[in-house]
Short mmCIF file of C-alpha atoms in Angstrom, two decimals:
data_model
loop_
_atom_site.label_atom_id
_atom_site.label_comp_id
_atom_site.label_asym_id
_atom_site.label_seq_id
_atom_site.Cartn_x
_atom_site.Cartn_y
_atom_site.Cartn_z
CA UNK C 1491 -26.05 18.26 -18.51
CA UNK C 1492 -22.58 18.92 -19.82
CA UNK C 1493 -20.61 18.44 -17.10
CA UNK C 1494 -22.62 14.92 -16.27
CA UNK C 1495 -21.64 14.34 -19.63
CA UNK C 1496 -17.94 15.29 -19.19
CA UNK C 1497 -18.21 12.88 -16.27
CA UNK C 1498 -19.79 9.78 -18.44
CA UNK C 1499 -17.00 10.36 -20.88
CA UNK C 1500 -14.42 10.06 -17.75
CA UNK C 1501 -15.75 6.95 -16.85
CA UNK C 1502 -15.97 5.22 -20.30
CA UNK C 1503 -12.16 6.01 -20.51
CA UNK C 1504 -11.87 4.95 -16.78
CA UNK C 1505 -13.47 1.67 -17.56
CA UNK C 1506 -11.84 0.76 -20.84
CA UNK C 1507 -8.48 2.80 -21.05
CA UNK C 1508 -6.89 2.66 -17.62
CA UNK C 1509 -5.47 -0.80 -17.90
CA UNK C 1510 -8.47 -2.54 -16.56
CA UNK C 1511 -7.80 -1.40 -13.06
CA UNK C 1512 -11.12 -2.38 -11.76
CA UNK C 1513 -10.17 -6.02 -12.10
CA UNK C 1514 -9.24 -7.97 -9.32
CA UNK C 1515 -8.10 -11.31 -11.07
CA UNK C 1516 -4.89 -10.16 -10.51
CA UNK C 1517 -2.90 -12.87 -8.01
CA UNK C 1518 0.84 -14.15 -8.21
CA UNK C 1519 1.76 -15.39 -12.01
CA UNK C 1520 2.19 -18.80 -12.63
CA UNK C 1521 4.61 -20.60 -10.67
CA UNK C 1522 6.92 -23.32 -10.20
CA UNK C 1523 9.05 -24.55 -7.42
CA UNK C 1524 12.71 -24.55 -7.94
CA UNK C 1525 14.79 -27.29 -7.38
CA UNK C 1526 17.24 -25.05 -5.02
CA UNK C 1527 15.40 -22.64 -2.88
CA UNK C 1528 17.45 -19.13 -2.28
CA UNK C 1529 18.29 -17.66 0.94
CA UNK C 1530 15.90 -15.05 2.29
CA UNK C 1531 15.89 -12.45 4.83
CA UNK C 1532 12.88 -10.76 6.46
CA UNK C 1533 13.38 -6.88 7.35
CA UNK C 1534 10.74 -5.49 9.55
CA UNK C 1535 10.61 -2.14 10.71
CA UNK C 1536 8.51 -1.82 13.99
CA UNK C 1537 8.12 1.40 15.70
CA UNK C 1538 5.31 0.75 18.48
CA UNK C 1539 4.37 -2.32 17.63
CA UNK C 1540 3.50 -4.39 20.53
CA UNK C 1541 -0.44 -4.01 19.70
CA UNK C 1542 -0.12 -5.97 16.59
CA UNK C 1543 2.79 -7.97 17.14
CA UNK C 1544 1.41 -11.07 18.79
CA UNK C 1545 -0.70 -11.61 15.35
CA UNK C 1546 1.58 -11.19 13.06
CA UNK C 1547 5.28 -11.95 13.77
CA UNK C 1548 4.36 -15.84 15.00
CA UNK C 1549 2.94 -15.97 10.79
CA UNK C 1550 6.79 -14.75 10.06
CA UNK C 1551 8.59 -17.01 12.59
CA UNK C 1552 6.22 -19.95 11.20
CA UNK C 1553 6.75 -19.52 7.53
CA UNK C 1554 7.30 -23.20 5.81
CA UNK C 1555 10.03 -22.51 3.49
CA UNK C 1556 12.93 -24.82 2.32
CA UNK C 1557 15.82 -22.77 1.96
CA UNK C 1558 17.38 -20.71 4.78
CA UNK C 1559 15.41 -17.54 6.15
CA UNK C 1560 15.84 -15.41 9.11
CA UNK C 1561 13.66 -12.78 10.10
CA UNK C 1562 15.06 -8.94 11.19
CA UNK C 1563 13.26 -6.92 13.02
CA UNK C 1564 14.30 -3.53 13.55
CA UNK C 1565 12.96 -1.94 16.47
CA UNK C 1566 13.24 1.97 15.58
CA UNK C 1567 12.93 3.78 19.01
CA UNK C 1568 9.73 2.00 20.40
CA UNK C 1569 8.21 2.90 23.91
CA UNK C 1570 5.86 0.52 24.38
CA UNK C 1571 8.44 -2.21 24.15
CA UNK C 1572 8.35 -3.78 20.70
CA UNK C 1573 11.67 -5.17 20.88
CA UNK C 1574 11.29 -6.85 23.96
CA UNK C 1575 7.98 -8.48 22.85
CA UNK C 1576 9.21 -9.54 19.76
CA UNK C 1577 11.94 -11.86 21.20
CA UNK C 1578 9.18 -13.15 23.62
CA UNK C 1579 7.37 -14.34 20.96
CA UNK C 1580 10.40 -15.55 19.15
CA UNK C 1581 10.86 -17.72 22.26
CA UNK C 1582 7.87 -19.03 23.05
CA UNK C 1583 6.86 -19.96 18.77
CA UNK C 1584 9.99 -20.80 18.13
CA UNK C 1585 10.88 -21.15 13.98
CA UNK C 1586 12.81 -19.27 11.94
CA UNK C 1587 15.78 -17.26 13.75
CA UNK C 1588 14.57 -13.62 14.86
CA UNK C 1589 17.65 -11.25 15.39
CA UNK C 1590 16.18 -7.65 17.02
CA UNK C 1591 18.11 -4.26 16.35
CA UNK C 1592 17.84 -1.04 16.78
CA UNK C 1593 19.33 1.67 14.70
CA UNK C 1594 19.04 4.96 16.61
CA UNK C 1595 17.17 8.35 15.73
CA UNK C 1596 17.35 8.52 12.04
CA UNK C 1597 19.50 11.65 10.91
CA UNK C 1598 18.66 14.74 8.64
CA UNK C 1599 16.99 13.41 5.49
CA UNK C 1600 15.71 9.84 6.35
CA UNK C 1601 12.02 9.12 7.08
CA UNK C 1602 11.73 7.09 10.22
CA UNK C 1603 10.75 3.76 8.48
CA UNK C 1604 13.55 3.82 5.80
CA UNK C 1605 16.34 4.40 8.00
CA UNK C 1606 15.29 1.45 10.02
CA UNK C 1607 15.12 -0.89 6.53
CA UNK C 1608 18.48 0.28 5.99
CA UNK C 1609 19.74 -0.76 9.45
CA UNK C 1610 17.78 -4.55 8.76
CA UNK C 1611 18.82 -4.87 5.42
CA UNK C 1612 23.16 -3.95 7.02
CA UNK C 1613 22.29 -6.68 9.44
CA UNK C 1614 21.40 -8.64 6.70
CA UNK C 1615 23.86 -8.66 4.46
CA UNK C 1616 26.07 -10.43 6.37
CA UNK C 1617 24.22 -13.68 5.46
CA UNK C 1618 24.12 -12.74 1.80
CA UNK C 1619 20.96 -13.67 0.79
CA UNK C 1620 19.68 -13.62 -2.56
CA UNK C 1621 15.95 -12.27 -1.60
CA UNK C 1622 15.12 -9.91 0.73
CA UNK C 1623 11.17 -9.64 2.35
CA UNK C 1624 10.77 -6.59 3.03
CA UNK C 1625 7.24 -6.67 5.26
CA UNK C 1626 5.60 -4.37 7.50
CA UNK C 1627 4.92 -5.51 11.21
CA UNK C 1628 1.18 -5.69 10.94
CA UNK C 1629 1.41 -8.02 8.30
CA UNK C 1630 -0.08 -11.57 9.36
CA UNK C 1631 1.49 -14.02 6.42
CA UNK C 1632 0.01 -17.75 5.51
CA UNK C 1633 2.64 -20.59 6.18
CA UNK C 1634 3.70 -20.44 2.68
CA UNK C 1635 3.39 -16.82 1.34
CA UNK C 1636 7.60 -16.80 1.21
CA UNK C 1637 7.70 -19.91 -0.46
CA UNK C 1638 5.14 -18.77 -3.05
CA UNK C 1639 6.31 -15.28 -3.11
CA UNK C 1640 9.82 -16.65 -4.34
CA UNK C 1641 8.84 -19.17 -6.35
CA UNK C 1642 6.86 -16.63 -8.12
CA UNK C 1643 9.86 -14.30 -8.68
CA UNK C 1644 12.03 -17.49 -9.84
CA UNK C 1645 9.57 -18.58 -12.42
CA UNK C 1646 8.67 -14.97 -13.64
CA UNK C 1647 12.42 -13.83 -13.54
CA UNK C 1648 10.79 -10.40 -11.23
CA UNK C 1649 13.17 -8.27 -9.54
CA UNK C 1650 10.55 -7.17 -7.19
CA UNK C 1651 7.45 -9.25 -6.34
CA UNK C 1652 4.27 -7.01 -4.08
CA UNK C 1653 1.55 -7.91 -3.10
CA UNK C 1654 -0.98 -5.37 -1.59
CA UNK C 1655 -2.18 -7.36 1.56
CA UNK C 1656 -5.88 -7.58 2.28
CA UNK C 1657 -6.81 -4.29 4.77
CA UNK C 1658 -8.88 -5.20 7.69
CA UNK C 1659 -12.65 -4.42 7.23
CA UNK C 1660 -15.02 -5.19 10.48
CA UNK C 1661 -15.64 -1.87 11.39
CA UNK C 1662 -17.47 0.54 9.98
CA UNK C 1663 -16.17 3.05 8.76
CA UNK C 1664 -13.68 0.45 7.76
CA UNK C 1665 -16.12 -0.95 4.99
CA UNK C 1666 -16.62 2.20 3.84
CA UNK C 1667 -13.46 3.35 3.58
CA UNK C 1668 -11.04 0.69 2.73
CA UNK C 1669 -11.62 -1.24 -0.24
CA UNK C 1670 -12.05 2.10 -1.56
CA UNK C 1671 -8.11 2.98 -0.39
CA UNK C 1672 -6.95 0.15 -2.76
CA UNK C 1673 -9.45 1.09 -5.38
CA UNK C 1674 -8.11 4.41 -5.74
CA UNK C 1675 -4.66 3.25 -5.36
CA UNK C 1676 -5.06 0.68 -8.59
CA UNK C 1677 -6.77 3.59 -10.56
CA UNK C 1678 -3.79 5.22 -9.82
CA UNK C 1679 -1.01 2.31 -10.41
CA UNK C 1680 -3.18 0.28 -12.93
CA UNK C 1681 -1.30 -3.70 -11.61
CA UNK C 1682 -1.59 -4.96 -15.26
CA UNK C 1683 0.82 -1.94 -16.33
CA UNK C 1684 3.29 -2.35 -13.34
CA UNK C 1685 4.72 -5.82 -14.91
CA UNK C 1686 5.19 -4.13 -18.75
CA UNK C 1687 8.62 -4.07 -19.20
CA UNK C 1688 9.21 -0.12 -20.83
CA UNK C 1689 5.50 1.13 -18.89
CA UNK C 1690 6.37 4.42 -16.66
CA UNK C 1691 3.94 2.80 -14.23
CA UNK C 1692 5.79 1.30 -11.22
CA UNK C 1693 4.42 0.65 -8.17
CA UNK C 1694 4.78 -1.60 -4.79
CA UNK C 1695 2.67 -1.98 -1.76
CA UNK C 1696 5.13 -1.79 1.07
CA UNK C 1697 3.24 -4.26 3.64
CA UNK C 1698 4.82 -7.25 1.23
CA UNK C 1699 7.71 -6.65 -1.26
CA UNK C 1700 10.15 -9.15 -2.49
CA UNK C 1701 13.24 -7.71 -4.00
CA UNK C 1702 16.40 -9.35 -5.04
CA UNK C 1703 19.44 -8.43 -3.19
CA UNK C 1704 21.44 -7.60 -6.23
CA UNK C 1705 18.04 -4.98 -7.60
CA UNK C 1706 18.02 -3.53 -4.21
CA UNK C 1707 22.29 -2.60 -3.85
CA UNK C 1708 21.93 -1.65 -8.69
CA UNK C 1709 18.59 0.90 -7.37
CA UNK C 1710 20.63 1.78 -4.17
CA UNK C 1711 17.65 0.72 -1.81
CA UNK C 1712 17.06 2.52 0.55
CA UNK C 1713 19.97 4.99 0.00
CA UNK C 1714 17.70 6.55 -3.26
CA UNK C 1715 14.75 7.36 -1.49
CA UNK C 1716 15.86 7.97 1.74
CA UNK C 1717 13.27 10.91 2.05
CA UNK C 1718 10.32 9.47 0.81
CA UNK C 1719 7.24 9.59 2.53
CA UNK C 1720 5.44 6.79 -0.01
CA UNK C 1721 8.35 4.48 0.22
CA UNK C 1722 7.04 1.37 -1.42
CA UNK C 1723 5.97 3.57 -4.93
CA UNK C 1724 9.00 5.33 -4.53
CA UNK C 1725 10.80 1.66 -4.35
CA UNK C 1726 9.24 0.03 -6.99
CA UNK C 1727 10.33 3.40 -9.40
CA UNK C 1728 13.76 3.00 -8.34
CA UNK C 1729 13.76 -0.90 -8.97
CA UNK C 1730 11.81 -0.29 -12.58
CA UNK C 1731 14.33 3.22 -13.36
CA UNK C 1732 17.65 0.69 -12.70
CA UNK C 1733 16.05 -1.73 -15.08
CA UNK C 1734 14.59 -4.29 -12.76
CA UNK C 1735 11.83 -6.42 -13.88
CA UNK C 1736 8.53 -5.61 -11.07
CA UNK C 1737 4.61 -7.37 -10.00
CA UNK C 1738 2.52 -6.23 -8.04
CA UNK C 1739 -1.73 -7.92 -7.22
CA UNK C 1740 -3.42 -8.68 -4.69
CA UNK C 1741 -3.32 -10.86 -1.83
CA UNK C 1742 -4.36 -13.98 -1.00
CA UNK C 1743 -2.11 -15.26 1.98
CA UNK C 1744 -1.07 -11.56 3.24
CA UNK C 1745 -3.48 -9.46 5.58
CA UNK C 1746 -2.82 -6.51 7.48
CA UNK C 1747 -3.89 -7.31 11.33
CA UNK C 1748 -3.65 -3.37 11.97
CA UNK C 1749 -7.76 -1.84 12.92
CA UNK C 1750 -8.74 1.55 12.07
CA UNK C 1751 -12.01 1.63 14.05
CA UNK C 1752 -12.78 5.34 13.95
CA UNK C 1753 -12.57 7.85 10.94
CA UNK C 1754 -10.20 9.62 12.43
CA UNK C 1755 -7.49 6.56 12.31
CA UNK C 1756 -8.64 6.13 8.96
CA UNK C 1757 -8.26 10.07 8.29
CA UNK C 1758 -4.66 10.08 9.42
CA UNK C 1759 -3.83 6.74 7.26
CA UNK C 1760 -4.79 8.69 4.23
CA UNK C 1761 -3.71 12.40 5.29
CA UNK C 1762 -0.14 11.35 5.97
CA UNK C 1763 0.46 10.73 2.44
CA UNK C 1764 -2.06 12.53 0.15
CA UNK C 1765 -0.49 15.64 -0.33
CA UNK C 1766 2.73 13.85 -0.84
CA UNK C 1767 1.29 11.96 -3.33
CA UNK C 1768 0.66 15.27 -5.12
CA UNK C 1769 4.19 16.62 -4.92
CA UNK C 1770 2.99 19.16 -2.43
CA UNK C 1771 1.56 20.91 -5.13
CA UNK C 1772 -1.40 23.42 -5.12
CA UNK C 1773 -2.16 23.40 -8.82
CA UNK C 1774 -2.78 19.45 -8.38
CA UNK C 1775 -4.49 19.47 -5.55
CA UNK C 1776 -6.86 21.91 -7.11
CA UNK C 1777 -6.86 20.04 -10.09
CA UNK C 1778 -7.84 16.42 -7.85
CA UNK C 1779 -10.44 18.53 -6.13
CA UNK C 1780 -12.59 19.32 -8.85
CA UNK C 1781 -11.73 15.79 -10.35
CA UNK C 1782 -13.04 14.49 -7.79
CA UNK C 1783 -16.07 16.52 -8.07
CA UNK C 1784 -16.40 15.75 -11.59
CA UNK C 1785 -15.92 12.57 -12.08
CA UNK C 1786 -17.19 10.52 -8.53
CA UNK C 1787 -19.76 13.40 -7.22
CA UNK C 1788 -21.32 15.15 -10.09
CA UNK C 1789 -23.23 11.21 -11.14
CA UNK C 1790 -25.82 11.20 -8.38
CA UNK C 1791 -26.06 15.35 -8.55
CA UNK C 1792 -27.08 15.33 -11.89
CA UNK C 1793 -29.33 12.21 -12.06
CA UNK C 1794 -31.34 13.85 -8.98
CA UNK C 1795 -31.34 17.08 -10.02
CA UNK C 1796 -32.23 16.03 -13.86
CA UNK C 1797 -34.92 14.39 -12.47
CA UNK C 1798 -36.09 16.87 -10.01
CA UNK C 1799 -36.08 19.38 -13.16
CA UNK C 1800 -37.13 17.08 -15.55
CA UNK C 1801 -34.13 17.21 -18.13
CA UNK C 1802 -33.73 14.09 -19.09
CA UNK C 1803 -30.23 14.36 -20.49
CA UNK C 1804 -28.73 15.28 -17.39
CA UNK C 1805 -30.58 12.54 -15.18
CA UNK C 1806 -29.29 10.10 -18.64
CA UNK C 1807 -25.83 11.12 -18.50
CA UNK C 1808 -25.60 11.01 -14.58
CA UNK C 1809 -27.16 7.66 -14.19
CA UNK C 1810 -24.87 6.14 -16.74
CA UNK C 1811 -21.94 7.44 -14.82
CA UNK C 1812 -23.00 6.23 -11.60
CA UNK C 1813 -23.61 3.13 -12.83
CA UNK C 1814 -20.29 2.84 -14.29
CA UNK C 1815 -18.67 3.85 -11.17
CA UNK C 1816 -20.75 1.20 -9.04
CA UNK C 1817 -20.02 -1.80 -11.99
CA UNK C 1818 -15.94 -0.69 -11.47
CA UNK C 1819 -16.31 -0.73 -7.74
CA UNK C 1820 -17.99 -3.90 -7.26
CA UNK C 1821 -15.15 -6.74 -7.85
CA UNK C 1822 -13.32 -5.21 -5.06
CA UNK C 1823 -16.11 -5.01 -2.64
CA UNK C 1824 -16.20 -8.93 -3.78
CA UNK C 1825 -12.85 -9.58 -3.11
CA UNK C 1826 -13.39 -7.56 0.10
CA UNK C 1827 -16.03 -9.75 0.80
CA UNK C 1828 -18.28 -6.87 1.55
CA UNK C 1829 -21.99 -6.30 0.49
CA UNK C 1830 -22.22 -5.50 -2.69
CA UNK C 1831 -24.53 -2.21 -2.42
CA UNK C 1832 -21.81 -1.03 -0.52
CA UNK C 1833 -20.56 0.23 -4.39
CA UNK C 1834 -23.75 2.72 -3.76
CA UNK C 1835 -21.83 4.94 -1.65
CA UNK C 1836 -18.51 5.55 -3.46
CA UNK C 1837 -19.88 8.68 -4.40
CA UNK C 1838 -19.69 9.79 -0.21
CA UNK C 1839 -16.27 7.79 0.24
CA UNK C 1840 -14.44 10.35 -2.61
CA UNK C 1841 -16.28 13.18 -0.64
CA UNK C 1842 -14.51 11.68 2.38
CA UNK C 1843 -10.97 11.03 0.70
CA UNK C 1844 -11.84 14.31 -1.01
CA UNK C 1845 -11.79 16.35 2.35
CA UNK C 1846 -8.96 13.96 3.45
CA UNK C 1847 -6.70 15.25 0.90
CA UNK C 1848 -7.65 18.83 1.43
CA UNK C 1849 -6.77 18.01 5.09
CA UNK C 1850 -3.43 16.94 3.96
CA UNK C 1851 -2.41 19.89 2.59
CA UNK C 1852 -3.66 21.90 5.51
CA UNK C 1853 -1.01 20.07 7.81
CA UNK C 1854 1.29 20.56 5.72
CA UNK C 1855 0.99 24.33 5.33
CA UNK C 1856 0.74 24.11 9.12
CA UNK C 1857 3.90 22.40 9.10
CA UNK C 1858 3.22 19.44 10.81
CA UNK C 1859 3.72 17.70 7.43
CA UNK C 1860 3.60 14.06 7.00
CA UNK C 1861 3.40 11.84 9.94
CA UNK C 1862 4.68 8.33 10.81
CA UNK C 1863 4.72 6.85 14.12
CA UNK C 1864 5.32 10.07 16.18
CA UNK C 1865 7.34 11.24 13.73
CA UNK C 1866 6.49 14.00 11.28
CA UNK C 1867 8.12 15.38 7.95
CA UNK C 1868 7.11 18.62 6.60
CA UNK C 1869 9.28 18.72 3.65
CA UNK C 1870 11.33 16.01 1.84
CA UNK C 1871 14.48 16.85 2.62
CA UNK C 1872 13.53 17.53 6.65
CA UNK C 1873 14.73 16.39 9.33
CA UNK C 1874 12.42 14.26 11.51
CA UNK C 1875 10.63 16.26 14.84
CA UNK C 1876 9.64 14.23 17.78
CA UNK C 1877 6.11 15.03 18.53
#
């Protein structure tokens, strides 16, 4: 009874005192157009990339925006020929200019992905644009998410502008699984805190971040964080820590085109980066184990078991937690567009993302580390190993 007690107390803090991260209102602030548009360029890294390609670089190339933009895309060591592809489709949709590099193995100290941002945002800075979209190459954008992205950062005077981009969800293991990702990720990085000029909460979803040139070269992007393994939090602290003004919702006209049919995908998406997320530290990971227990799987224990044993306070306490927990999970499942008594089974998804995050760790110690596109990174300051 206590410690479904402990747990209702969590989640009437949750609920009321962690910046309203539930909510889902959250979209790009008020906007107007300005009467000279900025120059932009696009940086996408692509390592392997030809699966997802043909969906979303055409929404790039096709972007309706009045100032000039190019797109970059930076092929980092593909072998299934992402570069090659990419200029096919460049030919064949035509739009905005695509220039395709390639920056070599990344040396000692550099995750994969942030070396090849730094090579796309060298190439850019020969055009000396004011914005730079930094976008991931699953990313499928609407014909005008640049011109509302920038319009949003003019108007709101941002430094950075994120939006997390809608996951896919057709599988299913999918639906249970990933509106839950971006869930935990805003219980983490409550949005409404991300935009308070003085908060210590900074945050960025790397799949769509707009960042002023002159914010990225004061934070020393992607110099600073060269060795990060969650680059876009890690981007959006450096931004915030150099005094840059930062936003980050949800998406409207951003969607990642990349599946994640089985559990295992899904496992890998969230085991590359869990332990990372806890500094690589045993004392937190024990500490978001039993959190975890507490607070998401204790609820349904104790209202069964206080009703199997007929004490009434534990079945009370738990059923007030769970129902907390399902009320918090239930705008995303809506913005999802998912069934509703999906929010039910939270309760097995932080069991799943519980045993993902123990998994995490166990690579680590293993030394396979953190993983990205064949390459992996046991510690921060490692060199990358070709697996």
């Amino acid at each position: 009874m206590w410690t479904a007690t402990g747990s209702l107390a969590a989640w009437l803090w949750l609920m009321l005192g962690q910046g309203f991260f539930w909510r889902t209102d959250l979209r790009l602030p008020p906007r107007r157009e300005p009467e000279d548009w900025p120059s932009v360029c696009v940086v996408v890294p692509a390592r392997d990339e030809a699966a997802v390609l043909p969906r979303s670089l055409p929404s790039l190339l096709a972007q309706d925006y009045p100032g000039r933009a190019e797109v970059f895309l930076v092929d980092d060591g593909s072998s299934d020929g992402t570069g090659e592809l990419a200029r096919e489709l460049a030919e064949r949709h035509g739009g905005l200019p695509l220039t395709v590099g390639s920056p070599g193995e990344p040396p000692a100290g550099w995750t994969g992905k942030l070396w090849a941002v730094r090579h796309g945002i060298g190439l850019a800075r020969a055009r000396a644009p004011e914005y730079l979209l930094l976008t991931d190459a699953d990313i499928a954008h609407a014909p005008d998410s640049l011109r509302e992205l920038v319009s949003a950062a003019r108007t709101g005077g941002f430094d950075l502008v994120s939006q997390m981009a809608r996951l896919r969800v057709e599988s299913v293991w999918e639906r249970l699984v990933v509106p839950a990702f971006v869930y935990f990720f805003a219980q983490l990085y409550p949005f409404r805190r991300i935009a308070v000029r003085g908060s210590r909460t900074a945050a960025a979803a790397g799949g769509c971040v707009l960042l002023r040139a002159a914010a990225a070269e004061r934070a020393r992007i992607p110099d600073a964080i060269r060795h990060a393994v969650i680059d876009d939090v890690a981007l959006a602290k450096a931004v915030k820590g150099s005094g840059g003004h930062i936003w980050l919702g949800l998406a409207e006209k951003a969607d990642s085109v990349r599946p994640y049919p089985r559990l295992h995908d899904l496992r890998r998406m969230v085991s590359r980066s869990a332990y990372a997320q806890l500094r690589h530290s045993p004392l937190l990971l024990a500490g978001t184990v039993v959190g975890l227990m507490v607070v998401y799987l204790m609820p349904p224990v104790a209202l069964c078991v206080g009703l199997a044993a007929g004490s009434a306070g534990a079945a009370t306490a738990g059923g007030l937690a769970w129902l907390l927990m399902t009320a918090t999970y239930l705008p995303m499942l809506r913005y999802y567009r998912q069934p509703l008594p999906l929010a039910l089974l939270l309760p097995v998804t932080a069991f799943l993302y519980l045993l993902m995050t123990v998994d995490s760790a166990v690579q680590h110690y293993r030394g396979r580390g953190a993983a990205w596109k064949g390459r992996t990174y046991a510690r921060p300051d490692a060199a990358p190993e070709q697996q």
